[in-house]
XYZ file of C-alpha atoms in Angstrom:
477
model
C -28.580 7.778 -17.558
C -27.640 4.289 -15.863
C -24.235 3.520 -15.981
C -24.733 0.235 -13.983
C -27.206 -2.460 -15.053
C -28.153 -6.063 -13.611
C -25.811 -7.404 -16.042
C -22.953 -5.411 -14.597
C -23.715 -6.287 -10.936
C -23.833 -10.198 -11.955
C -20.485 -10.161 -14.235
C -18.893 -8.317 -10.929
C -20.147 -10.869 -8.760
C -19.235 -14.114 -10.987
C -15.623 -12.400 -11.576
C -15.040 -12.169 -7.727
C -15.652 -15.637 -7.168
C -12.008 -16.568 -7.651
C -10.768 -13.634 -5.601
C -12.791 -14.736 -2.735
C -11.295 -18.049 -3.166
C -7.942 -16.788 -3.142
C -8.647 -14.630 -0.063
C -9.907 -17.620 1.866
C -6.807 -19.412 1.346
C -4.941 -16.223 2.694
C -6.851 -16.805 5.907
C -5.990 -20.668 6.140
C -2.503 -20.403 5.619
C -1.265 -19.134 9.258
C -2.794 -22.310 10.364
C 0.616 -23.884 9.766
C 2.383 -21.421 12.047
C -0.492 -22.290 14.708
C 0.112 -25.730 14.504
C 3.928 -25.394 14.985
C 3.604 -23.229 17.759
C 0.798 -25.403 19.517
C -1.570 -22.356 19.917
C -4.554 -24.372 18.581
C -6.464 -21.239 17.202
C -6.883 -23.331 14.130
C -10.783 -22.534 14.031
C -10.157 -18.589 14.198
C -8.520 -19.213 10.744
C -10.519 -21.760 9.551
C -14.209 -20.240 9.844
C -13.084 -16.890 7.883
C -11.014 -19.050 5.419
C -14.297 -21.339 4.600
C -16.905 -18.492 4.294
C -14.740 -16.746 1.582
C -13.978 -19.810 -0.282
C -17.358 -21.521 -0.326
C -18.984 -18.107 -1.037
C -16.537 -17.813 -4.021
C -17.353 -21.302 -5.261
C -21.244 -20.476 -5.145
C -20.498 -17.265 -7.100
C -18.540 -19.069 -9.822
C -20.730 -22.087 -10.130
C -24.216 -19.925 -9.703
C -23.208 -17.187 -12.299
C -20.854 -19.482 -14.327
C -22.662 -17.798 -17.777
C -21.218 -14.423 -17.295
C -17.920 -15.229 -18.551
C -14.748 -13.242 -17.961
C -14.769 -11.997 -21.600
C -17.401 -9.473 -21.014
C -15.365 -7.857 -18.405
C -14.946 -4.025 -19.010
C -12.299 -1.761 -17.135
C -14.913 -0.360 -14.844
C -16.071 -3.904 -13.569
C -12.412 -4.386 -12.990
C -12.193 -1.548 -10.888
C -15.266 -2.516 -8.717
C -14.021 -6.004 -8.494
C -10.726 -4.637 -7.055
C -12.185 -2.164 -4.770
C -14.788 -4.869 -3.548
C -12.231 -7.210 -3.165
C -9.940 -5.385 -0.798
C -13.092 -4.590 1.238
C -13.677 -8.370 1.215
C -10.208 -9.322 2.181
C -10.043 -6.858 4.986
C -13.564 -8.066 6.487
C -12.380 -11.573 6.338
C -8.828 -11.376 7.618
C -10.310 -8.891 10.245
C -12.900 -11.769 11.386
C -9.634 -13.546 11.950
C -8.234 -11.130 14.483
C -11.746 -11.020 15.814
C -11.902 -14.678 16.554
C -8.397 -15.231 18.122
C -7.822 -12.031 19.690
C -11.352 -11.112 20.863
C -10.844 -7.046 19.690
C -13.872 -5.677 18.573
C -15.018 -6.031 14.719
C -14.593 -2.399 14.118
C -10.823 -2.779 15.781
C -10.236 -5.981 13.903
C -11.239 -4.901 10.562
C -9.029 -1.688 11.131
C -5.783 -3.530 11.602
C -6.427 -5.670 8.838
C -7.221 -2.938 6.366
C -3.878 -1.216 7.827
C -2.049 -4.578 7.019
C -3.082 -5.508 3.977
C -2.698 -1.693 2.429
C 0.703 -1.537 3.957
C -0.326 1.183 6.150
C 1.250 -0.211 9.111
C -0.737 1.464 11.709
C -2.024 -0.916 14.622
C -4.888 -1.042 16.763
C -2.743 -3.260 19.637
C -1.140 -1.787 22.325
C 1.340 -4.484 23.032
C 2.004 -6.703 19.875
C 4.476 -8.841 21.673
C 1.734 -10.473 23.594
C -0.174 -11.740 20.433
C 0.138 -15.333 19.079
C 2.998 -16.203 16.751
C 0.005 -17.183 14.430
C -1.484 -13.700 14.435
C 2.073 -12.126 14.199
C 2.732 -14.032 11.359
C -0.964 -13.558 9.847
C -0.355 -9.749 10.108
C 3.134 -9.761 8.389
C 1.765 -12.014 5.718
C -1.302 -9.454 4.955
C 1.395 -6.787 4.592
C 3.413 -9.236 1.963
C 0.330 -10.036 0.028
C -0.879 -6.363 0.084
C 2.552 -4.928 -0.969
C 2.394 -6.780 -4.281
C -1.297 -6.242 -4.337
C -4.171 -8.740 -3.568
C -5.643 -8.923 -7.035
C -1.924 -9.204 -8.790
C -1.070 -12.369 -6.377
C -4.461 -13.954 -6.778
C -4.271 -13.382 -10.594
C -0.781 -15.273 -10.611
C -2.213 -18.121 -9.012
C -5.580 -18.619 -10.403
C -6.208 -16.267 -13.241
C -6.086 -17.415 -17.007
C -4.557 -15.032 -19.541
C -6.718 -12.747 -21.587
C -8.825 -9.473 -21.342
C -10.157 -10.035 -17.681
C -6.749 -10.542 -16.316
C -5.523 -7.054 -17.905
C -8.607 -5.251 -16.705
C -7.924 -6.609 -13.265
C -4.269 -5.859 -13.421
C -5.037 -2.414 -14.411
C -7.483 -1.883 -11.727
C -4.877 -1.792 -9.064
C -3.309 1.271 -10.531
C -0.877 -0.960 -12.720
C 0.247 0.471 -15.954
C 3.612 -0.731 -16.627
C 3.755 -4.529 -18.245
C 7.076 -5.947 -17.644
C 6.724 -8.481 -20.348
C 4.420 -8.586 -23.099
C 1.266 -10.263 -21.884
C -0.237 -9.853 -17.986
C 0.348 -13.369 -17.210
C 4.317 -13.147 -18.249
C 4.099 -9.717 -16.206
C 2.388 -11.042 -13.077
C 5.097 -14.036 -13.256
C 8.139 -11.745 -13.479
C 6.539 -9.459 -11.112
C 6.257 -12.415 -8.535
C 9.601 -13.866 -9.069
C 11.361 -10.570 -8.584
C 9.184 -9.796 -5.357
C 10.123 -13.630 -4.001
C 13.739 -13.049 -4.813
C 14.052 -9.883 -2.595
C 12.022 -11.535 0.002
C 14.366 -14.552 0.306
C 17.480 -11.931 0.211
C 15.755 -10.098 3.224
C 15.145 -13.145 5.249
C 18.741 -14.120 4.870
C 20.384 -10.779 5.391
C 18.704 -10.512 8.519
C 19.567 -14.039 9.746
C 22.829 -13.222 8.966
C 22.664 -10.264 11.058
C 21.651 -12.537 14.114
C 18.071 -11.914 13.898
C 15.997 -14.790 15.044
C 14.318 -16.911 12.061
C 10.625 -16.133 12.804
C 11.468 -12.482 13.403
C 13.605 -12.471 10.035
C 10.671 -13.887 8.157
C 8.044 -11.203 9.496
C 9.962 -8.371 9.367
C 11.162 -8.924 5.641
C 7.398 -9.253 4.830
C 6.755 -5.792 6.563
C 9.846 -4.039 5.251
C 9.984 -5.423 1.463
C 6.155 -4.627 1.119
C 6.718 -1.087 2.560
C 4.104 -1.982 4.831
C 6.396 -1.621 8.542
C 3.719 -3.151 10.975
C 6.581 -4.674 13.119
C 6.059 -7.692 15.836
C 7.503 -5.717 18.169
C 6.277 -2.834 20.331
C 9.664 -0.828 19.455
C 9.516 -1.946 15.562
C 12.906 -2.349 14.387
C 14.506 -0.310 17.069
C 14.009 -3.169 19.379
C 16.938 -4.814 17.731
C 19.187 -1.841 18.545
C 21.629 -3.226 15.848
C 23.010 -0.697 12.937
C 23.584 -3.741 10.700
C 19.937 -4.747 10.914
C 18.845 -0.863 10.528
C 21.048 -0.664 7.096
C 19.533 -3.856 5.854
C 16.020 -2.400 6.566
C 16.968 0.917 4.813
C 17.802 -1.308 1.717
C 14.966 -3.399 1.897
C 12.484 -0.283 1.956
C 14.538 1.345 -1.016
C 14.245 -1.578 -3.048
C 10.263 -1.992 -2.244
C 9.847 1.615 -3.066
C 11.564 0.985 -6.722
C 9.657 0.126 -9.575
C 9.212 -3.524 -10.416
C 9.890 -2.743 -14.187
C 13.380 -1.339 -13.312
C 14.259 -4.165 -11.225
C 13.478 -6.425 -14.097
C 15.894 -4.985 -16.221
C 19.008 -4.432 -13.589
C 20.749 -7.747 -14.250
C 20.262 -7.209 -18.427
C 21.685 -3.728 -17.808
C 24.096 -4.497 -15.524
C 22.505 -2.039 -12.784
C 22.282 0.898 -15.136
C 18.489 0.609 -15.476
C 18.514 1.566 -11.807
C 20.999 4.260 -11.992
C 19.505 5.974 -14.856
C 15.779 5.441 -13.470
C 14.538 9.169 -13.088
C 12.242 8.193 -9.828
C 15.054 6.680 -8.198
C 17.347 9.308 -8.820
C 14.912 11.717 -7.739
C 14.356 9.304 -4.221
C 17.912 9.131 -3.468
C 18.238 12.634 -3.981
C 15.349 13.530 -1.379
C 16.634 11.258 1.145
C 20.131 13.012 0.919
C 18.719 16.157 0.935
C 16.274 15.954 3.772
C 18.881 14.143 5.743
C 21.283 16.852 5.524
C 18.394 19.476 6.085
C 17.502 17.702 9.508
C 21.301 17.102 10.446
C 22.010 20.941 10.605
C 18.561 21.960 11.965
C 18.601 19.321 14.788
C 20.273 17.099 17.355
C 18.702 13.940 16.493
C 20.932 10.697 16.434
C 22.354 10.472 12.674
C 20.922 6.963 12.473
C 17.361 7.607 13.881
C 17.256 10.826 11.522
C 18.568 8.783 7.955
C 16.244 5.832 8.814
C 13.022 7.814 9.445
C 13.851 9.962 6.305
C 13.930 6.591 4.322
C 10.940 5.185 6.059
C 9.028 8.212 5.023
C 9.567 8.705 1.728
C 8.929 4.740 1.046
C 5.832 4.984 2.994
C 6.979 2.074 4.755
C 6.615 3.467 8.517
C 9.095 1.541 10.255
C 11.018 3.438 13.092
C 13.733 3.140 15.487
C 12.616 6.172 17.730
C 8.948 5.423 19.061
C 5.895 7.653 18.304
C 6.610 9.931 21.692
C 10.138 10.355 20.905
C 9.492 11.466 17.311
C 6.335 13.956 18.677
C 9.214 15.890 20.658
C 11.212 16.387 17.333
C 11.392 20.158 16.266
C 8.508 21.067 14.271
C 10.513 21.860 10.976
C 11.942 18.218 11.040
C 8.227 17.045 11.224
C 7.455 19.137 8.399
C 10.112 17.647 6.314
C 9.151 14.225 7.294
C 5.411 15.122 6.228
C 6.267 16.340 2.815
C 8.143 13.091 2.208
C 5.171 11.200 3.580
C 3.227 12.757 0.596
C 5.420 12.474 -2.053
C 6.294 8.648 -1.631
C 8.337 6.335 -3.841
C 8.257 5.080 -7.452
C 5.456 4.179 -9.754
C 5.052 0.404 -10.160
C 6.299 -0.226 -6.682
C 4.801 -1.306 -3.362
C 4.474 2.399 -2.107
C 1.635 4.318 -1.218
C 1.077 8.309 -1.132
C 1.152 10.588 -4.202
C 4.199 8.793 -5.972
C 7.417 10.243 -7.241
C 6.011 10.304 -11.212
C 3.011 12.110 -10.452
C 5.029 14.748 -8.889
C 7.602 15.084 -11.356
C 4.956 15.242 -14.161
C 2.827 17.803 -12.238
C 5.788 20.009 -11.589
C 6.690 20.055 -15.413
C 3.218 20.939 -16.306
C 3.473 23.867 -14.026
C 7.007 24.941 -15.682
C 5.461 24.546 -19.330
C 2.469 26.759 -18.346
C 5.020 29.390 -16.976
C 7.085 28.898 -20.241
C 4.116 29.483 -22.304
C 3.477 32.442 -20.799
C 6.331 34.138 -21.019
C 7.147 32.798 -24.155
C 6.214 34.439 -27.811
C 2.520 34.086 -28.999
C 2.180 30.712 -30.170
C 4.875 28.989 -28.582
C 4.441 25.486 -27.758
C 6.456 24.004 -24.885
C 6.742 20.123 -25.196
C 6.763 17.999 -21.570
C 9.239 15.532 -21.399
C 9.947 12.776 -18.500
C 12.718 10.403 -18.721
C 13.191 11.495 -22.617
C 9.796 10.529 -23.453
C 7.039 13.145 -24.288
C 4.031 13.485 -22.193
C 0.858 15.070 -23.253
C -0.952 17.836 -21.445
C -3.781 15.229 -20.551
C -1.394 13.243 -18.522
C -0.197 16.200 -16.816
C -3.919 17.475 -16.072
C -4.352 13.791 -14.572
C -1.574 14.110 -12.297
C -2.871 17.370 -10.944
C -6.402 16.080 -10.845
C -5.424 13.179 -8.690
C -3.052 15.235 -6.432
C -6.215 17.775 -5.635
C -8.562 14.684 -4.842
C -5.842 13.255 -2.759
C -5.576 16.647 -0.663
C -9.368 16.557 -0.387
C -9.458 13.616 1.300
C -6.626 14.635 3.584
C -8.631 17.696 4.463
C -11.820 16.002 5.019
C -10.535 13.366 7.656
C -8.313 15.850 9.202
C -11.047 18.319 9.957
C -13.073 15.285 11.382
C -10.115 14.761 13.790
C -10.149 18.217 14.896
C -14.140 18.255 15.509
C -13.491 14.958 17.830
C -11.289 17.132 19.636
C -7.690 15.742 18.736
C -4.300 17.945 18.504
C -4.404 19.661 15.032
C -0.724 19.054 14.513
C -0.934 15.450 15.475
C -4.046 14.982 13.445
C -2.819 16.332 10.134
C 0.197 13.680 10.533
C -1.758 10.985 11.374
C -4.413 11.558 8.632
C -1.212 12.013 6.033
C -0.016 8.818 7.496
C -3.398 6.791 6.677
C -4.039 8.277 3.224
C -0.189 7.682 2.186
C -0.601 3.982 3.693
C 2.194 4.798 5.826
C 2.131 4.137 9.376
C 4.245 6.531 11.031
C 2.772 8.650 13.753
C 3.473 11.470 16.697
C 1.707 10.496 19.697
C -0.601 7.136 19.867
C -3.708 8.277 18.264
C -4.333 5.017 16.466
C -5.105 3.462 20.030
C -7.132 6.511 21.221
C -9.307 7.308 18.437
C -12.962 6.860 18.546
C -14.952 4.166 16.322
C -16.468 6.746 13.820
C -12.819 8.199 13.199
C -11.282 4.258 12.855
C -14.083 4.003 9.965
C -13.072 6.873 8.296
C -9.597 5.989 8.717
C -10.257 2.682 6.832
C -11.681 4.624 3.932
C -8.434 6.739 3.790
C -6.547 3.738 3.501
C -8.473 1.807 1.286
C -8.823 4.720 -1.320
C -5.372 5.424 -0.521
C -4.110 2.007 -1.832
C -6.682 1.760 -4.544
C -5.355 5.530 -5.882
C -9.165 6.855 -5.096
C -10.646 6.307 -8.669
C -11.568 2.576 -8.539
C -12.898 3.671 -4.800
C -14.932 6.770 -6.244
C -16.192 4.316 -9.071
C -17.452 1.682 -6.637
C -19.188 4.133 -4.341
C -20.902 5.675 -7.517
C -22.310 2.343 -8.599
C -23.066 1.365 -5.124
C -25.000 4.573 -4.822
C -26.676 3.934 -8.265
C -27.758 0.104 -7.210
C -29.312 1.525 -3.888
C -31.368 4.303 -5.563
C -33.527 2.035 -7.195
């Protein structure tokens, strides 16, 4: 049976047009910074930007009869998956033209930035032009909110197609009755926290350019810094504290943020995911404190960075690599779990872990209970079905399968097994923490595999699998 026909392909191509235009505009925005600092790399941004915009305009014009009203969820998922790949290719082309690294490296860097993974190919980021430093940070800011979400906010009209595309980025919670109103509210919250972060960093003594770029990196839980020593460069406890607050804000659901003022903060305190996240931060920090001699600030900062999947750091990767194995194990567990659903984080996410755990508890209760007893599953005082718990389990299984495959390939190439597992989890969870310097030493085939990990991790696997299935069906013909 054929699931993808010619009409489906044309609908996907037509409705990708606006997204291509939006991605082209993203490539052009750093020209402002380039001109301010008189770096004269304008063509490096202009060429990819125009390629994307012109391709998008052609797609809209030629395929205009394939209207948005015909879109289904499968189309939305494929468009979303392909749009992320297109964005990484176009943004990678900017890095290729301006900094001269290989196309594989530049695409890897952009994939890492856009997906909020924060892993960098550059061994010395401080020599990069200001325009590129801003571009890397801006990609993270866009990726944190979601490429599709951001472009829909500016370009899309209300309707079924917008909802399908919104769903395709693994977003289910609607803050407002309509998708357009939800996008507006989400963008407003994200922008307010971004401005707040910039102001707080400025008050803490950070330069304006650094404040903007670091806020973009942190509120998006991206963590790809403009300094070689990451946030540790500033050697300032106040900056560390501000960064941790921004990381936690970025890892908290937008739905909760939208209710904070109306409920006077009660929505935050009562949110199950937020309570679990803070509890895990406290417990993990205490465990590390009593089992190691790590500096308390380094310890707390790394714990927050791991569970929020930000990847920002005070100690460098070499120092972290010398931490006790038990400490690294705790960090890895936090990297697996991640923050809240409906936020900017990667990894499995707290709600899936909570739902899956409750599903296991339900099964245990039913086995020991009298025959015929049905044990309900509730989450935040809401009943959830067995199907939802099963879906959480299926996703977690797929997530571990992707980690296992990439980890085995890294080991096949002769890399240290423990470092490889940590690095694989970092890529799949869009985190960015490392022990050692694997990102700058792995072979190009592994970089391509790593891009797949970051891509599937950001899309939450299913849209990527559906897209790959559709492509196989097309090429089989």
